[in-house]
CSV table of C-alpha atoms in Angstrom, one decimal:
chain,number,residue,atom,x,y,z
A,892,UNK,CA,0.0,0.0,0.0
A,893,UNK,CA,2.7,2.4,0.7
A,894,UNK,CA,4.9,1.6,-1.9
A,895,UNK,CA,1.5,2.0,-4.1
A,896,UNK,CA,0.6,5.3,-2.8
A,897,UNK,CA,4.2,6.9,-3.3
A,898,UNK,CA,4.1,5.8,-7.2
A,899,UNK,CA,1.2,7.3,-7.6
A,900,UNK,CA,2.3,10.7,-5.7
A,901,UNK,CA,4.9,10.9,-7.7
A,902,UNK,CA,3.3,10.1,-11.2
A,903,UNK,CA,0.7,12.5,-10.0
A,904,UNK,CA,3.4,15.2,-9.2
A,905,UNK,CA,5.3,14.6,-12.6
A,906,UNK,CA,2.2,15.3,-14.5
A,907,UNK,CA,1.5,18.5,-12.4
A,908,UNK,CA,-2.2,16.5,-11.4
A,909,UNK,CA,-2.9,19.3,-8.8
A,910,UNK,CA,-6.4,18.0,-8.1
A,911,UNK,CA,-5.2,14.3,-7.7
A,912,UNK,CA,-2.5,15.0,-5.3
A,913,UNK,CA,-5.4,17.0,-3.2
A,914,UNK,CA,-7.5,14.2,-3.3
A,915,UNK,CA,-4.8,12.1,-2.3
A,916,UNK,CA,-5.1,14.9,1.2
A,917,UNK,CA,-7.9,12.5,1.9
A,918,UNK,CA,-6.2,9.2,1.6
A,919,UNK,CA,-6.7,6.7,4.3
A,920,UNK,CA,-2.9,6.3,4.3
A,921,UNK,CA,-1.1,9.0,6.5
A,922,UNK,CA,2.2,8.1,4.3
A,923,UNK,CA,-0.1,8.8,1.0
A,924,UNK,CA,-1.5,11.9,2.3
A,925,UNK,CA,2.3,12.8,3.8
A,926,UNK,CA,3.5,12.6,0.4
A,927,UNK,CA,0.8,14.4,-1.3
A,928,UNK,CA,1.4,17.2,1.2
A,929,UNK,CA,5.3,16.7,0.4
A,930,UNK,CA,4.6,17.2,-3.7
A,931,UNK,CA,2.0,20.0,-3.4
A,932,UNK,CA,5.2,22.1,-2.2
A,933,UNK,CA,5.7,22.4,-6.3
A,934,UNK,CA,2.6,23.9,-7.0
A,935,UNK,CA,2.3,28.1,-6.0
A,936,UNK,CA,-1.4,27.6,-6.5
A,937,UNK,CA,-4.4,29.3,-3.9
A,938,UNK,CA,-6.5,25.9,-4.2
A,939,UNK,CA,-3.0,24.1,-3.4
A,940,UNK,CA,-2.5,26.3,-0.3
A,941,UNK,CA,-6.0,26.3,0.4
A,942,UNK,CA,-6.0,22.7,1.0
A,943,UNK,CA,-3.0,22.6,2.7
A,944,UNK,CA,-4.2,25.1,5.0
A,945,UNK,CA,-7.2,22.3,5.8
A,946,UNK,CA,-4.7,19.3,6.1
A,947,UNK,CA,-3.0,21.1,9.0
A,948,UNK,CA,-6.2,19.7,11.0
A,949,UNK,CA,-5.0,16.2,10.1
A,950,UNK,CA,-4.4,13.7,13.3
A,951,UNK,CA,-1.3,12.4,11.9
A,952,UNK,CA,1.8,14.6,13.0
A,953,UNK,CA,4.1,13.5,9.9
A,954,UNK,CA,0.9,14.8,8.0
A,955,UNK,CA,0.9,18.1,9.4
A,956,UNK,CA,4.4,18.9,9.3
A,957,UNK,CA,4.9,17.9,5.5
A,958,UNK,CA,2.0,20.0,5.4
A,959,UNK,CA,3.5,23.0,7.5
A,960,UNK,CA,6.7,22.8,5.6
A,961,UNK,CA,5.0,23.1,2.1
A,962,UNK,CA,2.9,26.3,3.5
A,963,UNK,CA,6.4,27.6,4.2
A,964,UNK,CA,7.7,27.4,1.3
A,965,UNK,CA,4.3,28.6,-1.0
A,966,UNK,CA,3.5,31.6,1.5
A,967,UNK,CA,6.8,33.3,2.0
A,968,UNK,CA,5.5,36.1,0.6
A,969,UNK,CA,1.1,34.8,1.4
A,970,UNK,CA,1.7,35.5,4.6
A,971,UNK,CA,-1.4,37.4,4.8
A,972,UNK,CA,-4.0,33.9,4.0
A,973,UNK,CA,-2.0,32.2,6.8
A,974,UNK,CA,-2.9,34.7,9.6
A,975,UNK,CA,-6.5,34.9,8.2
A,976,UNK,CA,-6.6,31.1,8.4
A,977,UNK,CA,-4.7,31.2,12.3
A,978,UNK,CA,-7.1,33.8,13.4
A,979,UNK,CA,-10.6,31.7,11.9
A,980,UNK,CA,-9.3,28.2,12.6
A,981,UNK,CA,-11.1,26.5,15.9
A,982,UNK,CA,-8.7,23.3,15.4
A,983,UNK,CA,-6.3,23.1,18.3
A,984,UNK,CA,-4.5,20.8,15.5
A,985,UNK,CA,-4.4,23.4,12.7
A,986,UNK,CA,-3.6,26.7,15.4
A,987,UNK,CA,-0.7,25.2,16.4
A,988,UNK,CA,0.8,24.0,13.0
A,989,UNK,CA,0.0,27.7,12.0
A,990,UNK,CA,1.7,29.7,14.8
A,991,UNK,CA,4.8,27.8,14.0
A,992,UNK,CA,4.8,28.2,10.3
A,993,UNK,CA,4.4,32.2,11.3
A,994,UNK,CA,6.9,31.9,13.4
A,995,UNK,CA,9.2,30.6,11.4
A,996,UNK,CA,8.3,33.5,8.4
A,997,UNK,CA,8.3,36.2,10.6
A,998,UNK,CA,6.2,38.2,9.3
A,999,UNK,CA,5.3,41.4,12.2
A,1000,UNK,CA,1.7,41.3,11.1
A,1001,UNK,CA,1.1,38.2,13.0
A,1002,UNK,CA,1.9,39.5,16.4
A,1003,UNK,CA,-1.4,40.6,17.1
A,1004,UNK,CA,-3.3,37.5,16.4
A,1005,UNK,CA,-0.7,35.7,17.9
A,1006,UNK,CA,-0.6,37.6,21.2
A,1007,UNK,CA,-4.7,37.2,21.2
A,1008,UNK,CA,-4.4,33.6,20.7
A,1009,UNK,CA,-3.2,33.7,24.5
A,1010,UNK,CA,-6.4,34.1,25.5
A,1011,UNK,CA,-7.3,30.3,23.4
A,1012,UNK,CA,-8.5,27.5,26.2
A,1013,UNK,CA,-5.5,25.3,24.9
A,1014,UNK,CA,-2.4,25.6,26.4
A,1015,UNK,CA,-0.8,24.1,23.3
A,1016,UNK,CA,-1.9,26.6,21.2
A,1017,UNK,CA,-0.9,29.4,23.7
A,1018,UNK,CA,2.6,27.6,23.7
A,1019,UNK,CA,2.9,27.6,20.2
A,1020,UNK,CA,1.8,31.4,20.3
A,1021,UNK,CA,4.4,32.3,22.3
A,1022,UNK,CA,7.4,30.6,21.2
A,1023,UNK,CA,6.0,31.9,17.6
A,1024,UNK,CA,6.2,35.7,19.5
A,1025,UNK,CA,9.8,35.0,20.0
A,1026,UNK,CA,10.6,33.8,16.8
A,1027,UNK,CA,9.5,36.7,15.1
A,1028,UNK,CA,11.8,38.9,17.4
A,1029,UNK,CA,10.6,42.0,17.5
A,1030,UNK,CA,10.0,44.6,20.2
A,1031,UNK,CA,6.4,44.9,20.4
A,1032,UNK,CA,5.8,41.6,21.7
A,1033,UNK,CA,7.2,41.8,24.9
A,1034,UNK,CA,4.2,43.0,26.2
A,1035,UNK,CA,2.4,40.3,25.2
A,1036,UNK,CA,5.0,37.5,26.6
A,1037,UNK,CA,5.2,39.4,29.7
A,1038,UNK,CA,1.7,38.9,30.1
A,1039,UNK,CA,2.3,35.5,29.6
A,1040,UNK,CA,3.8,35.0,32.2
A,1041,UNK,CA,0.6,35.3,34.4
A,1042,UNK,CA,-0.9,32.5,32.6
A,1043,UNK,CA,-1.5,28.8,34.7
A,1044,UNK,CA,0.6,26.6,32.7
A,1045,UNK,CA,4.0,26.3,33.6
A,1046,UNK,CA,5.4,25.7,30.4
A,1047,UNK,CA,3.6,28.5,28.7
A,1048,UNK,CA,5.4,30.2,31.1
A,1049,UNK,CA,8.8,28.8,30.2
A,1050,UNK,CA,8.5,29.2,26.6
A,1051,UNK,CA,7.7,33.0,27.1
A,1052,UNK,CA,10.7,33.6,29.5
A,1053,UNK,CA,12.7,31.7,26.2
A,1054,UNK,CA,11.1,34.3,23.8
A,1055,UNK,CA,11.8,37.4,25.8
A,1056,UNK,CA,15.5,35.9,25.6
A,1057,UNK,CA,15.3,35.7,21.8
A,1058,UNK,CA,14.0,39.0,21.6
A,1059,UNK,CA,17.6,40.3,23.4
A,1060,UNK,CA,15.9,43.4,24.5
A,1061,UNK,CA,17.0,44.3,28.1
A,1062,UNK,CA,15.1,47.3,29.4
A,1063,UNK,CA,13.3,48.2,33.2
A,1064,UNK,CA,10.2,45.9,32.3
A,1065,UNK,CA,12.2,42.8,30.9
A,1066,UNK,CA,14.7,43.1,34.2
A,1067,UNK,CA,11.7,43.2,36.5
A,1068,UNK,CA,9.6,40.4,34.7
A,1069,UNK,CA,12.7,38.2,35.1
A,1070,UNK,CA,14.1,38.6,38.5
A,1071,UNK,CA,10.1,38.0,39.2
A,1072,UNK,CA,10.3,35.1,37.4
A,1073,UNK,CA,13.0,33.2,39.7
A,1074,UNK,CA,10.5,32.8,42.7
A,1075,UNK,CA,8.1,31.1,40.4
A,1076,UNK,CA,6.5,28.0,41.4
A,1077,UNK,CA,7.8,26.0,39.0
A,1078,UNK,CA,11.7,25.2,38.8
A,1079,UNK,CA,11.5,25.0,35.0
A,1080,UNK,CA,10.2,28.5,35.1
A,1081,UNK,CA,12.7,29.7,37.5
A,1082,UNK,CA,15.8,27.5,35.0
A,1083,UNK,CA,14.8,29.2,31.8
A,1084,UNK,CA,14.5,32.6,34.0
A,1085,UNK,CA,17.9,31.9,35.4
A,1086,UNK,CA,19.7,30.9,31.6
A,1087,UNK,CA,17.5,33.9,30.0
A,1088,UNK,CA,19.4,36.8,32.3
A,1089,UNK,CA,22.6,34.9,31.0
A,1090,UNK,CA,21.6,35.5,27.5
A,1091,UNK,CA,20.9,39.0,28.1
A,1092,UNK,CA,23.8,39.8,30.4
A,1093,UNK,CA,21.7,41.4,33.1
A,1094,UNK,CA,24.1,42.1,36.1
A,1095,UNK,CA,22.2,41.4,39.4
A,1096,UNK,CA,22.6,43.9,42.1
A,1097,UNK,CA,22.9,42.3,45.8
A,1098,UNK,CA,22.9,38.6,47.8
A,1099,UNK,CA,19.1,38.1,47.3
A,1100,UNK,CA,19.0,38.3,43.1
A,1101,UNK,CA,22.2,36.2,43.4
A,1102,UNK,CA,20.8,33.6,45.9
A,1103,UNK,CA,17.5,33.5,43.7
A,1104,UNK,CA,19.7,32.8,40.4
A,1105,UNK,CA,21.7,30.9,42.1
A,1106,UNK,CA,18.9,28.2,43.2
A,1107,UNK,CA,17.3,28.4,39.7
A,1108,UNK,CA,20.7,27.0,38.8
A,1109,UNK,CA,20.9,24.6,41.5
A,1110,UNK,CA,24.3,25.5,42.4
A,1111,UNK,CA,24.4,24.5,46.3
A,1112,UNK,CA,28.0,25.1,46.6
A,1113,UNK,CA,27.5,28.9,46.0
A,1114,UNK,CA,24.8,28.9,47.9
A,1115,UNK,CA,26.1,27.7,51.1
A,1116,UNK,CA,28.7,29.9,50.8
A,1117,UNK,CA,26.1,33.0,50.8
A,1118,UNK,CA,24.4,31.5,54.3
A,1119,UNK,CA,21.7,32.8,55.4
A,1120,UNK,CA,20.7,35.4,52.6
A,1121,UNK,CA,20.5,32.1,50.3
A,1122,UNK,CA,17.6,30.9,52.7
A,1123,UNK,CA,14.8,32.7,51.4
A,1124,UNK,CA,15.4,31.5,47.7
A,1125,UNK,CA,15.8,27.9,48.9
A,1126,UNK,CA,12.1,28.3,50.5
A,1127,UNK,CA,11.3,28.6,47.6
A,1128,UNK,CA,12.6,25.6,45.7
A,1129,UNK,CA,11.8,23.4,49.2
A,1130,UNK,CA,8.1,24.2,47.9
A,1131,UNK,CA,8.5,23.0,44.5
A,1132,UNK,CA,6.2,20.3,42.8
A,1133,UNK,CA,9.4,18.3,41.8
A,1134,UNK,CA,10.3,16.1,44.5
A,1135,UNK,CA,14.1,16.3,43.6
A,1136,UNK,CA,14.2,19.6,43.9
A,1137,UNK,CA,12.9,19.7,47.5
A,1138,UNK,CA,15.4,17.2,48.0
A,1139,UNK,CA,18.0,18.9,47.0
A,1140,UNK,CA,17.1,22.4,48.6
A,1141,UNK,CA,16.3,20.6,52.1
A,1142,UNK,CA,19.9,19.5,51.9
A,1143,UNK,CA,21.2,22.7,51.0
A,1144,UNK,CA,19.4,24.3,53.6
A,1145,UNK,CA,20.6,21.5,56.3
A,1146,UNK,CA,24.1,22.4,55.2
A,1147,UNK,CA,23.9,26.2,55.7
A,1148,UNK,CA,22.4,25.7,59.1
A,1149,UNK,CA,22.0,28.5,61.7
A,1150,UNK,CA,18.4,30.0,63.5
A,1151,UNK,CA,17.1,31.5,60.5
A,1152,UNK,CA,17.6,28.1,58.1
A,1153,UNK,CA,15.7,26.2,61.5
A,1154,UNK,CA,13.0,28.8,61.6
A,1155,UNK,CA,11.9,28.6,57.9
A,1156,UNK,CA,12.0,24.4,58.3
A,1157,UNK,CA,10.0,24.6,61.3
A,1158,UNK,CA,7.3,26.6,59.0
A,1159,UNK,CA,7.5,24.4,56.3
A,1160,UNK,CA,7.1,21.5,58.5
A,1161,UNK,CA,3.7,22.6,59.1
A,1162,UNK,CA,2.7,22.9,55.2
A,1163,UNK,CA,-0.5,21.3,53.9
A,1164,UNK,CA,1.6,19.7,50.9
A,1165,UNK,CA,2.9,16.6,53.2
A,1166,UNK,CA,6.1,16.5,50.3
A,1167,UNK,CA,6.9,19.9,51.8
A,1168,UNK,CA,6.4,18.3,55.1
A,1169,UNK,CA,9.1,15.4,54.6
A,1170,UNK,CA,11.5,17.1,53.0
A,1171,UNK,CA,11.2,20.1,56.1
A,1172,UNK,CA,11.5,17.0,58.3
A,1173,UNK,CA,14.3,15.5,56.7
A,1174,UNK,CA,16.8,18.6,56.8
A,1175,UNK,CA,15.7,19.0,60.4
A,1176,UNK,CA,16.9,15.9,61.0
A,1177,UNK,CA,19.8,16.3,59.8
A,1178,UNK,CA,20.5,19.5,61.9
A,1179,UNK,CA,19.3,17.1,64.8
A,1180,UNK,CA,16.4,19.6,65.7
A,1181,UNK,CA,14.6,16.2,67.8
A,1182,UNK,CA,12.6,18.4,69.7
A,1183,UNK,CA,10.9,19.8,66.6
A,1184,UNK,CA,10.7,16.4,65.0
A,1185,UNK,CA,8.7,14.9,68.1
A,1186,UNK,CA,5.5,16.7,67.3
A,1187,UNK,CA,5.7,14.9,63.7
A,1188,UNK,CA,5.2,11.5,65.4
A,1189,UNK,CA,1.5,12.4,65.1
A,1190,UNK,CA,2.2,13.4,61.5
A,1191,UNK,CA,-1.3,12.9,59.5
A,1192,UNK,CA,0.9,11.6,56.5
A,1193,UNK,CA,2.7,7.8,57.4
A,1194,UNK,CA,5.5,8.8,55.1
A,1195,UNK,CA,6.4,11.9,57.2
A,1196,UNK,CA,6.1,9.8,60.5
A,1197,UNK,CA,8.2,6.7,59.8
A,1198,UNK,CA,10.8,9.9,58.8
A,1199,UNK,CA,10.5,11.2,62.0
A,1200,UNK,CA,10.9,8.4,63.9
A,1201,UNK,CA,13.8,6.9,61.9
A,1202,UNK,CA,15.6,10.0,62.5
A,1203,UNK,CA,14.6,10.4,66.7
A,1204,UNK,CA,15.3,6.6,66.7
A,1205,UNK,CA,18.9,6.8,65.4
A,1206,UNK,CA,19.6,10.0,67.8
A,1207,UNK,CA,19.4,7.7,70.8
A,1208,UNK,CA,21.5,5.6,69.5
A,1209,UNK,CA,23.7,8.2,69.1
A,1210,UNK,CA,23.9,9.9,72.9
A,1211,UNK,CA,22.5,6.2,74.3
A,1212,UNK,CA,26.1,6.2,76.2
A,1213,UNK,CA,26.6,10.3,76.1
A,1214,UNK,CA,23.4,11.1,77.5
A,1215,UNK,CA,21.3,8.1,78.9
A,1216,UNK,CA,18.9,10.8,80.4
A,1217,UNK,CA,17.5,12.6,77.2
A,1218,UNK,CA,18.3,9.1,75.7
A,1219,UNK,CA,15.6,7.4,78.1
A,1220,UNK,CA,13.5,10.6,77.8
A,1221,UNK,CA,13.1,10.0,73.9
A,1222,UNK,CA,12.4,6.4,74.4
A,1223,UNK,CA,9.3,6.8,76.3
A,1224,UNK,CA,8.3,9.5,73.8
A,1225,UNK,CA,8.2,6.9,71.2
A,1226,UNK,CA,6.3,4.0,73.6
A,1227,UNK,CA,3.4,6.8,74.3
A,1228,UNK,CA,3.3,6.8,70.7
A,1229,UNK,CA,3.7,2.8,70.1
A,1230,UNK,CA,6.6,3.0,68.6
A,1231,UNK,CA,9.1,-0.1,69.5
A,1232,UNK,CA,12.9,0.9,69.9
């Protein structure tokens, strides 16, 4: 069948068949209708485009981007039909396929209906809008991608941080929107904030903006060596969605140390998220802070009790023949709470 189908693309295409190679659009074969797609690309004809235009709504991916690359090539200087198509088309399918191919023409006329499609219910097609923003590099879409970076998917997010880097503008707005952007909630977000002031050279002015950068980076080392004004950015990262990232802050935190490192744990010990819990648990055991781990041994969460008690456990081991007092004293905690030693 394929074999079939390509022959007859390419007879079609040899004979300049326009009309069969867009019926062929249709073919229940996604290689057939691939290679149709493919061999339109020789025909600068408004049908041709027209039904290319239609075939960027096809379910097969290899089918739209023969497609997408075709328009490409026919609509260099079309442009115009493309953004009329982006701005009626409902398909999530074809919106996508489109912002790309403007993208990728940049053509300024498309940043307005590119910076509305951020207002589309699919985060796809607002991800495609953006990176297509960035693509098109040019001045007056930073407002729009700043904007974007209100918007609830994270990687929306991330791809509009990337575009403002493309754009290599660096003014008041773009600093702010950037050094916001390293306490968000998401540690990609806070990564492509971190590698998008590299691009742009933007020199950060005290400890904090460092300590922020620094995290977003996940360079510990530095961080320690900052102490305590690296806390407040590794709050941040404790509270991230990733689990190794809270891992790895909690053990940065633990090795800073000092009141203001136990004082943010204790709080985050108390967090709804019970993976903020744990990890808050785990660097205060590691800075041996038993008497703030005790009230955990009525944890809601099992995972964050059995952490508890491992660590309050394998302190009495510890000062068992130090301090046989406070050793005792933890043991009977730990009975009250029918926990065997």
């Amino acid at each position: 069948m394929w074999l079939f189908g390509n022959q007859n693309v390419e007879s079609l295409r040899i004979k300049g068949n326009v009309k069969g190679l867009i019926k062929l659009l249709e073919d229940e074969d996604p290689e057939v209708r691939a290679g149709a797609a493919d061999a339109l690309s020789d025909f600068d004809k408004p049908e041709v485009i027209s039904a290319l235009i239609n075939t960027l709504a096809d379910k097969n991916r290899e089918v739209r981007w023969r497609s997408a690359k075709s328009l490409e090539r026919l609509c260099r200087d079309k442009t115009d039909v493309l953004i009329q198509a982006f701005i009626d088309s409902k398909s999530i399918f074809q919106k996508v396929t489109l912002a790309y191919i403007l993208g990728r023409l940049g053509d300024k006329k498309a940043i307005a209906p590119l910076a509305e499609a951020q207002n589309f219910g699919d985060k796809y097609v607002r991800r495609a809008s953006v990176i297509a923003l960035g693509r098109i590099r040019d001045e007056r879409s930073l407002y729009y991608l700043i904007q974007s970076l209100k918007d609830p998917d994270a990687d929306v997010r991330k791809r509009a941080v990337e575009s403002i880097g493309r754009i290599g503008i660096l003014n008041d707005e773009v600093k702010k929107t950037l050094l916001d952007s390293l306490k968000d909630e998401n540690y990609e977000v806070r990564k492509a904030s971190a590698k998008t002031i590299e691009r742009l050279g933007l020199k950060l002015e005290d400890n904090e903006e460092l300590a922020l950068y620094l995290s977003a980076l996940m360079r510990g080392a530095e961080l320690i060596l900052l102490g305590d004004k690296a806390i407040d950015a590794l709050e941040i990262a404790l509270k991230d969605e990733d689990w190794n990232i809270k891992k790895w802050a909690s053990e940065v935190i633990s090795d800073i140390g000092g009141d203001k490192a136990i004082a943010i744990l204790k709080k985050l010990a108390e967090d709804e998220d019970w993976t903020v819990r744990y990890h808050a648990v785990s660097a205060l055991g590691r800075l041996k802070q038993i008497d703030l781990l005790i009230k955990h041994l009525d944890d809601p969460d099992p995972n964050v009790r059995d952490l508890a008690i491992e660590y309050i456990k394998d302190f009495v081991k510890v000062i068992e023949r130090k301090d046989s007092k406070k050793a005792e004293k933890l043991k009977e905690i730990l009975q009250k709470h029918n926990i065997q030693v």
